[in-house]
Amino acid sequence: MAILVTDKTRALIQGITGKEGSKVALQMKNYSTKVLAGVTPGKGGQEVHGAPVYNTIAEAMDAHPGINTSFIAVPNFAAFGAMEEAIQARIPLVNVLTEHIPIQDTAKAIVLSKANGAKIVGPSSIGIISPGIGKVGSIGGDDPRGVYSKGDVGVISKSGGMASEVSWILTKNGIGQSTVIGIGGDVLIGSTFADLLEEFEKDDQTKSVILFGEIGGTYEEEAAEYIKSGKFTKKVVAFISGLFAESLPKGTKLGHAGAIIYGDKGSYKSKIESLTSAGVIIAKTPDEIPSLLT
């Protein structure tokens, strides 16, 4: 029944008193996600959209022991501390909206999360939505209905905007989604394509998965190796943006922080060849995706 965000999700928002945190808290509550509390140091005792605010996660967990998800919307200089606090509190899912986090901070948080059995989605993640069940983050905006619909196709996207566009294309073609995840496009991310394919493999609702990738990094090639290993058995359709970059000088940085190519690794050609060799169906345009799922 979907992955990551389910009817058992009980959320905490770190940075709930800020502009973004407050906005997302309301969006999540309006989409039936249970937001139990918020945390902003020094702002304990306040209330945001009906959610009580605490100074620390420890205080929030004492009052609401069912919390199992944290959404982080804090300034980049405070992001590592927020991730560290959530992970050390044994919150199993940590979704990070914050952008421009120093890469060494992300690296430390990923190591810490693996040591403590937590899953980070992000940084720079637009969020996670399981249509008809709930959402974490700003994915889908104020009203996800009409763009996202409940079904059996999982979507994993580096691009937040394309997570919505691909889902809208599916929805208008009568194809619903199980869970849609914006993983972020940074050089280092907490949950990779391969990590989430493993989750989708175990999900009975999900029958196929769409990967929306882009040039730079090697997460798409790693997903191809995972599929080749035989650990993922469902249909995969992929679209890789950045074909035009084949004509640009090597080392050119485009878009996301992770969209930089070193040698042949991370190039459009490398990703397409790797995925094709793993049996992944490649879409030439996003509009082609629905027909490739049948």
mmCIF file of C-alpha atoms in Angstrom:
data_model
loop_
_atom_site.group_PDB
_atom_site.id
_atom_site.type_symbol
_atom_site.label_atom_id
_atom_site.label_comp_id
_atom_site.label_asym_id
_atom_site.label_seq_id
_atom_site.Cartn_x
_atom_site.Cartn_y
_atom_site.Cartn_z
ATOM 1 C CA MET A 1 0.000 0.000 0.000
ATOM 2 C CA ALA A 2 2.328 2.731 -1.290
ATOM 3 C CA ILE A 3 5.750 3.429 0.245
ATOM 4 C CA LEU A 4 7.191 5.929 2.730
ATOM 5 C CA VAL A 5 3.959 7.908 3.150
ATOM 6 C CA THR A 6 1.072 5.701 4.256
ATOM 7 C CA ASP A 7 -2.003 5.941 6.456
ATOM 8 C CA LYS A 8 0.343 5.281 9.373
ATOM 9 C CA THR A 9 2.423 8.423 8.741
ATOM 10 C CA ARG A 10 2.592 10.738 11.739
ATOM 11 C CA ALA A 11 4.585 13.866 10.942
ATOM 12 C CA LEU A 12 6.689 16.427 12.740
ATOM 13 C CA ILE A 13 7.791 19.634 10.986
ATOM 14 C CA GLN A 14 11.146 21.134 11.895
ATOM 15 C CA GLY A 15 11.000 24.842 11.157
ATOM 16 C CA ILE A 16 7.197 24.955 11.352
ATOM 17 C CA THR A 17 7.125 28.605 12.444
ATOM 18 C CA GLY A 18 8.986 29.746 9.329
ATOM 19 C CA LYS A 19 7.235 30.829 6.137
ATOM 20 C CA GLU A 20 7.893 27.576 4.249
ATOM 21 C CA GLY A 21 7.339 25.293 7.218
ATOM 22 C CA SER A 22 4.024 26.923 8.072
ATOM 23 C CA LYS A 23 2.810 26.797 4.471
ATOM 24 C CA VAL A 24 3.701 23.131 4.084
ATOM 25 C CA ALA A 25 2.129 22.240 7.442
ATOM 26 C CA LEU A 26 -1.210 23.546 6.196
ATOM 27 C CA GLN A 27 -0.852 21.817 2.830
ATOM 28 C CA MET A 28 -0.078 18.504 4.506
ATOM 29 C CA LYS A 29 -2.979 18.759 6.936
ATOM 30 C CA ASN A 30 -5.366 19.688 4.118
ATOM 31 C CA TYR A 31 -4.272 16.542 2.281
ATOM 32 C CA SER A 32 -5.109 14.364 5.301
ATOM 33 C CA THR A 33 -1.542 13.912 6.555
ATOM 34 C CA LYS A 34 -1.471 13.778 10.329
ATOM 35 C CA VAL A 35 0.842 16.598 11.457
ATOM 36 C CA LEU A 36 1.227 16.012 15.181
ATOM 37 C CA ALA A 37 3.741 18.711 16.077
ATOM 38 C CA GLY A 38 6.333 21.221 15.013
ATOM 39 C CA VAL A 39 9.753 22.134 16.357
ATOM 40 C CA THR A 40 11.435 25.529 16.332
ATOM 41 C CA PRO A 41 14.023 26.267 19.037
ATOM 42 C CA GLY A 42 12.885 29.177 21.182
ATOM 43 C CA LYS A 43 9.316 29.079 19.844
ATOM 44 C CA GLY A 44 7.949 26.347 22.098
ATOM 45 C CA GLY A 45 4.396 26.913 23.318
ATOM 46 C CA GLN A 46 3.148 28.418 20.083
ATOM 47 C CA GLU A 47 0.718 26.719 17.708
ATOM 48 C CA VAL A 48 0.786 26.600 13.904
ATOM 49 C CA HIS A 49 -2.355 25.475 12.060
ATOM 50 C CA GLY A 50 -3.403 23.476 15.088
ATOM 51 C CA ALA A 51 -0.033 21.807 15.594
ATOM 52 C CA PRO A 52 1.704 22.506 18.918
ATOM 53 C CA VAL A 53 5.256 23.836 18.656
ATOM 54 C CA TYR A 54 8.103 22.524 20.815
ATOM 55 C CA ASN A 55 11.676 23.676 21.366
ATOM 56 C CA THR A 56 13.172 20.238 20.748
ATOM 57 C CA ILE A 57 12.276 16.954 19.103
ATOM 58 C CA ALA A 58 12.687 15.218 22.465
ATOM 59 C CA GLU A 59 9.881 17.360 23.889
ATOM 60 C CA ALA A 60 7.692 16.687 20.856
ATOM 61 C CA MET A 61 8.315 12.935 21.012
ATOM 62 C CA ASP A 62 7.472 12.845 24.715
ATOM 63 C CA ALA A 63 4.111 14.447 23.976
ATOM 64 C CA HIS A 64 3.500 12.584 20.695
ATOM 65 C CA PRO A 65 5.334 9.224 20.769
ATOM 66 C CA GLY A 66 3.734 8.139 17.494
ATOM 67 C CA ILE A 67 5.809 10.546 15.374
ATOM 68 C CA ASN A 68 7.569 8.568 12.616
ATOM 69 C CA THR A 69 8.328 11.214 9.977
ATOM 70 C CA SER A 70 10.115 14.553 10.055
ATOM 71 C CA PHE A 71 9.910 17.228 7.385
ATOM 72 C CA ILE A 72 12.784 19.710 7.557
ATOM 73 C CA ALA A 73 12.368 23.300 6.358
ATOM 74 C CA VAL A 74 15.148 25.196 8.096
ATOM 75 C CA PRO A 75 17.949 27.468 6.801
ATOM 76 C CA ASN A 76 20.888 25.622 5.248
ATOM 77 C CA PHE A 77 23.269 26.511 8.081
ATOM 78 C CA ALA A 78 20.919 24.772 10.533
ATOM 79 C CA ALA A 79 20.109 21.768 8.360
ATOM 80 C CA PHE A 80 22.725 19.342 9.655
ATOM 81 C CA GLY A 81 21.726 20.014 13.249
ATOM 82 C CA ALA A 82 18.074 19.425 12.344
ATOM 83 C CA MET A 83 18.863 16.168 10.537
ATOM 84 C CA GLU A 84 21.101 15.020 13.377
ATOM 85 C CA GLU A 85 18.408 15.735 15.954
ATOM 86 C CA ALA A 86 15.748 13.822 13.978
ATOM 87 C CA ILE A 87 18.008 10.833 13.349
ATOM 88 C CA GLN A 88 19.171 10.621 16.954
ATOM 89 C CA ALA A 89 15.515 10.710 18.023
ATOM 90 C CA ARG A 90 15.065 7.506 15.979
ATOM 91 C CA ILE A 91 12.601 9.035 13.520
ATOM 92 C CA PRO A 92 12.710 6.559 10.611
ATOM 93 C CA LEU A 93 11.872 8.936 7.724
ATOM 94 C CA VAL A 94 13.452 12.377 7.350
ATOM 95 C CA ASN A 95 12.394 14.463 4.341
ATOM 96 C CA VAL A 96 14.624 17.485 3.711
ATOM 97 C CA LEU A 97 13.357 20.446 1.702
ATOM 98 C CA THR A 98 16.335 22.700 2.482
ATOM 99 C CA GLU A 99 18.581 23.605 -0.463
ATOM 100 C CA HIS A 100 22.267 24.579 -0.643
ATOM 101 C CA ILE A 101 23.312 22.451 2.322
ATOM 102 C CA PRO A 102 27.119 22.129 2.433
ATOM 103 C CA ILE A 103 28.051 18.794 0.896
ATOM 104 C CA GLN A 104 30.071 17.768 3.945
ATOM 105 C CA ASP A 105 26.991 18.284 6.131
ATOM 106 C CA THR A 106 24.911 16.077 3.842
ATOM 107 C CA ALA A 107 27.633 13.426 3.860
ATOM 108 C CA LYS A 108 27.761 13.388 7.665
ATOM 109 C CA ALA A 109 23.970 13.163 7.884
ATOM 110 C CA ILE A 110 23.830 10.239 5.441
ATOM 111 C CA VAL A 111 26.447 8.306 7.416
ATOM 112 C CA LEU A 112 24.566 9.016 10.634
ATOM 113 C CA SER A 113 21.243 7.957 9.121
ATOM 114 C CA LYS A 114 22.620 4.615 7.968
ATOM 115 C CA ALA A 115 24.138 3.962 11.376
ATOM 116 C CA ASN A 116 20.777 4.602 13.021
ATOM 117 C CA GLY A 117 18.429 2.926 10.539
ATOM 118 C CA ALA A 118 16.856 6.168 9.303
ATOM 119 C CA LYS A 119 16.001 7.079 5.726
ATOM 120 C CA ILE A 120 16.714 10.582 4.429
ATOM 121 C CA VAL A 121 14.870 11.793 1.317
ATOM 122 C CA GLY A 122 16.605 14.909 0.013
ATOM 123 C CA PRO A 123 18.140 17.433 0.465
ATOM 124 C CA SER A 124 16.406 19.753 -2.012
ATOM 125 C CA SER A 125 13.410 17.402 -2.062
ATOM 126 C CA ILE A 126 10.007 18.730 -3.074
ATOM 127 C CA GLY A 127 8.515 15.925 -1.019
ATOM 128 C CA ILE A 128 6.664 12.629 -1.177
ATOM 129 C CA ILE A 129 3.023 11.961 -2.042
ATOM 130 C CA SER A 130 0.950 8.797 -1.969
ATOM 131 C CA PRO A 131 -2.177 9.985 -3.805
ATOM 132 C CA GLY A 132 -5.375 9.691 -1.819
ATOM 133 C CA ILE A 133 -3.434 8.877 1.359
ATOM 134 C CA GLY A 134 -1.186 11.774 2.301
ATOM 135 C CA LYS A 135 1.858 13.830 1.476
ATOM 136 C CA VAL A 136 4.996 15.151 3.123
ATOM 137 C CA GLY A 137 6.513 18.348 1.776
ATOM 138 C CA SER A 138 5.380 20.891 -0.766
ATOM 139 C CA ILE A 139 4.824 18.369 -3.561
ATOM 140 C CA GLY A 140 1.537 19.066 -5.321
ATOM 141 C CA GLY A 141 1.204 22.515 -3.767
ATOM 142 C CA ASP A 142 -2.049 23.541 -2.125
ATOM 143 C CA ASP A 143 -4.229 21.087 -4.043
ATOM 144 C CA PRO A 144 -2.601 17.955 -5.511
ATOM 145 C CA ARG A 145 -5.916 16.668 -6.871
ATOM 146 C CA GLY A 146 -6.066 16.767 -10.652
ATOM 147 C CA VAL A 147 -2.317 16.273 -10.941
ATOM 148 C CA TYR A 148 -1.881 13.169 -8.791
ATOM 149 C CA SER A 149 -4.258 10.209 -8.762
ATOM 150 C CA LYS A 150 -4.222 6.904 -6.925
ATOM 151 C CA GLY A 151 -2.920 3.923 -8.870
ATOM 152 C CA ASP A 152 -0.110 1.419 -9.298
ATOM 153 C CA VAL A 153 2.802 3.346 -10.862
ATOM 154 C CA GLY A 154 5.667 4.560 -8.708
ATOM 155 C CA VAL A 155 7.524 7.716 -9.731
ATOM 156 C CA ILE A 156 11.041 8.716 -8.628
ATOM 157 C CA SER A 157 12.311 12.073 -9.877
ATOM 158 C CA LYS A 158 15.397 14.221 -9.361
ATOM 159 C CA SER A 159 13.359 17.218 -10.484
ATOM 160 C CA GLY A 160 10.506 18.420 -8.301
ATOM 161 C CA GLY A 161 8.749 20.065 -11.218
ATOM 162 C CA MET A 162 8.985 16.951 -13.336
ATOM 163 C CA ALA A 163 7.615 14.806 -10.509
ATOM 164 C CA SER A 164 4.422 16.807 -10.945
ATOM 165 C CA GLU A 165 4.527 16.955 -14.744
ATOM 166 C CA VAL A 166 5.058 13.225 -15.173
ATOM 167 C CA SER A 167 2.255 12.509 -12.695
ATOM 168 C CA TRP A 168 -0.063 14.908 -14.505
ATOM 169 C CA ILE A 169 0.706 13.202 -17.825
ATOM 170 C CA LEU A 170 -0.104 9.846 -16.239
ATOM 171 C CA THR A 171 -3.292 11.117 -14.613
ATOM 172 C CA LYS A 172 -4.676 12.663 -17.786
ATOM 173 C CA ASN A 173 -4.083 9.299 -19.475
ATOM 174 C CA GLY A 174 -5.999 7.448 -16.765
ATOM 175 C CA ILE A 175 -2.913 6.059 -15.014
ATOM 176 C CA GLY A 176 -2.647 6.554 -11.257
ATOM 177 C CA GLN A 177 0.383 6.585 -9.001
ATOM 178 C CA SER A 178 1.205 4.611 -5.855
ATOM 179 C CA THR A 179 3.852 6.985 -4.486
ATOM 180 C CA VAL A 180 5.709 9.883 -6.124
ATOM 181 C CA ILE A 181 9.061 10.925 -4.665
ATOM 182 C CA GLY A 182 11.171 13.983 -5.385
ATOM 183 C CA ILE A 183 14.647 12.811 -4.377
ATOM 184 C CA GLY A 184 16.418 16.115 -5.092
ATOM 185 C CA GLY A 185 19.209 16.827 -7.543
ATOM 186 C CA ASP A 186 22.160 17.479 -5.238
ATOM 187 C CA VAL A 187 25.553 15.811 -5.636
ATOM 188 C CA LEU A 188 24.796 13.718 -2.552
ATOM 189 C CA ILE A 189 21.280 12.583 -1.690
ATOM 190 C CA GLY A 190 19.965 10.467 1.120
ATOM 191 C CA SER A 191 17.826 8.075 -0.944
ATOM 192 C CA THR A 192 18.922 7.067 -4.423
ATOM 193 C CA PHE A 193 16.966 5.549 -7.294
ATOM 194 C CA ALA A 194 18.272 2.112 -6.280
ATOM 195 C CA ASP A 195 17.308 2.628 -2.637
ATOM 196 C CA LEU A 196 13.740 3.456 -3.596
ATOM 197 C CA LEU A 197 13.456 0.711 -6.211
ATOM 198 C CA GLU A 198 14.103 -1.672 -3.329
ATOM 199 C CA GLU A 199 11.137 -0.153 -1.472
ATOM 200 C CA PHE A 200 8.877 -0.314 -4.531
ATOM 201 C CA GLU A 201 9.822 -3.957 -5.142
ATOM 202 C CA LYS A 202 8.309 -4.851 -1.761
ATOM 203 C CA ASP A 203 5.124 -2.848 -2.375
ATOM 204 C CA ASP A 204 2.193 -4.920 -3.645
ATOM 205 C CA GLN A 205 0.368 -1.834 -4.929
ATOM 206 C CA THR A 206 3.186 -0.811 -7.269
ATOM 207 C CA LYS A 207 3.281 -2.665 -10.595
ATOM 208 C CA SER A 208 5.788 -0.477 -12.465
ATOM 209 C CA VAL A 209 8.108 2.463 -11.819
ATOM 210 C CA ILE A 210 9.113 5.588 -13.728
ATOM 211 C CA LEU A 211 12.548 7.106 -13.232
ATOM 212 C CA PHE A 212 13.039 10.750 -14.167
ATOM 213 C CA GLY A 213 16.767 11.400 -14.247
ATOM 214 C CA GLU A 214 19.161 13.936 -15.643
ATOM 215 C CA ILE A 215 22.778 14.229 -16.635
ATOM 216 C CA GLY A 216 25.346 14.314 -13.862
ATOM 217 C CA GLY A 217 26.141 11.929 -11.060
ATOM 218 C CA THR A 218 25.881 8.172 -11.312
ATOM 219 C CA TYR A 219 22.628 7.384 -9.516
ATOM 220 C CA GLU A 220 20.945 6.286 -12.749
ATOM 221 C CA GLU A 221 23.837 3.942 -13.585
ATOM 222 C CA GLU A 222 23.638 2.534 -10.054
ATOM 223 C CA ALA A 223 19.917 1.905 -10.550
ATOM 224 C CA ALA A 224 20.729 0.052 -13.765
ATOM 225 C CA GLU A 225 23.176 -2.196 -11.903
ATOM 226 C CA TYR A 226 20.569 -2.860 -9.219
ATOM 227 C CA ILE A 227 18.014 -3.878 -11.836
ATOM 228 C CA LYS A 228 20.586 -6.067 -13.605
ATOM 229 C CA SER A 229 21.225 -7.902 -10.349
ATOM 230 C CA GLY A 230 17.690 -9.268 -10.524
ATOM 231 C CA LYS A 231 16.615 -7.651 -7.266
ATOM 232 C CA PHE A 232 14.019 -5.504 -9.026
ATOM 233 C CA THR A 233 11.497 -7.452 -11.087
ATOM 234 C CA LYS A 234 8.896 -4.873 -12.150
ATOM 235 C CA LYS A 235 8.726 -2.839 -15.349
ATOM 236 C CA VAL A 236 10.808 0.349 -15.372
ATOM 237 C CA VAL A 237 10.423 3.256 -17.781
ATOM 238 C CA ALA A 238 12.999 6.057 -17.672
ATOM 239 C CA PHE A 239 13.356 9.524 -19.097
ATOM 240 C CA ILE A 240 16.744 11.245 -18.892
ATOM 241 C CA SER A 241 16.855 14.981 -19.506
ATOM 242 C CA GLY A 242 19.903 16.733 -20.899
ATOM 243 C CA LEU A 243 20.456 15.281 -24.386
ATOM 244 C CA PHE A 244 21.469 18.755 -25.616
ATOM 245 C CA ALA A 245 24.366 18.748 -23.140
ATOM 246 C CA GLU A 246 26.158 16.131 -25.245
ATOM 247 C CA SER A 247 27.351 19.005 -27.425
ATOM 248 C CA LEU A 248 28.624 21.122 -24.491
ATOM 249 C CA PRO A 249 32.180 21.124 -23.072
ATOM 250 C CA LYS A 250 32.895 18.451 -20.479
ATOM 251 C CA GLY A 251 32.563 19.713 -16.907
ATOM 252 C CA THR A 252 29.735 22.101 -17.718
ATOM 253 C CA LYS A 253 27.387 22.420 -14.748
ATOM 254 C CA LEU A 254 23.680 22.616 -15.510
ATOM 255 C CA GLY A 255 20.667 23.088 -13.287
ATOM 256 C CA HIS A 256 20.898 21.002 -10.131
ATOM 257 C CA ALA A 257 24.082 20.826 -8.112
ATOM 258 C CA GLY A 258 24.419 17.192 -9.166
ATOM 259 C CA ALA A 259 24.178 17.935 -12.887
ATOM 260 C CA ILE A 260 27.887 17.867 -13.555
ATOM 261 C CA ILE A 261 29.710 15.260 -15.613
ATOM 262 C CA TYR A 262 33.152 13.847 -14.899
ATOM 263 C CA GLY A 263 34.635 12.059 -17.894
ATOM 264 C CA ASP A 264 32.120 9.664 -19.427
ATOM 265 C CA LYS A 265 30.363 8.833 -16.163
ATOM 266 C CA GLY A 266 27.157 10.749 -15.628
ATOM 267 C CA SER A 267 26.699 11.651 -19.272
ATOM 268 C CA TYR A 268 23.432 11.255 -21.141
ATOM 269 C CA LYS A 269 24.962 8.503 -23.256
ATOM 270 C CA SER A 270 26.280 6.611 -20.236
ATOM 271 C CA LYS A 271 22.940 6.689 -18.469
ATOM 272 C CA ILE A 272 20.935 5.622 -21.517
ATOM 273 C CA GLU A 273 23.323 2.771 -22.323
ATOM 274 C CA SER A 274 23.375 1.539 -18.722
ATOM 275 C CA LEU A 275 19.603 1.612 -18.327
ATOM 276 C CA THR A 276 18.959 0.048 -21.733
ATOM 277 C CA SER A 277 21.353 -2.798 -20.967
ATOM 278 C CA ALA A 278 19.355 -3.439 -17.774
ATOM 279 C CA GLY A 279 16.121 -3.806 -19.751
ATOM 280 C CA VAL A 280 14.723 -0.393 -18.836
ATOM 281 C CA ILE A 281 12.436 1.149 -21.448
ATOM 282 C CA ILE A 282 13.621 4.622 -22.445
ATOM 283 C CA ALA A 283 11.129 7.375 -23.204
ATOM 284 C CA LYS A 284 12.257 9.988 -25.711
ATOM 285 C CA THR A 285 9.758 12.507 -24.331
ATOM 286 C CA PRO A 286 7.687 12.566 -21.131
ATOM 287 C CA ASP A 287 4.472 12.416 -23.177
ATOM 288 C CA GLU A 288 5.588 9.020 -24.489
ATOM 289 C CA ILE A 289 5.665 7.460 -21.016
ATOM 290 C CA PRO A 290 2.012 6.299 -20.699
ATOM 291 C CA SER A 291 2.159 4.263 -23.906
ATOM 292 C CA LEU A 292 5.383 2.579 -22.738
ATOM 293 C CA LEU A 293 3.780 1.360 -19.517
ATOM 294 C CA THR A 294 1.293 -0.872 -21.298
#
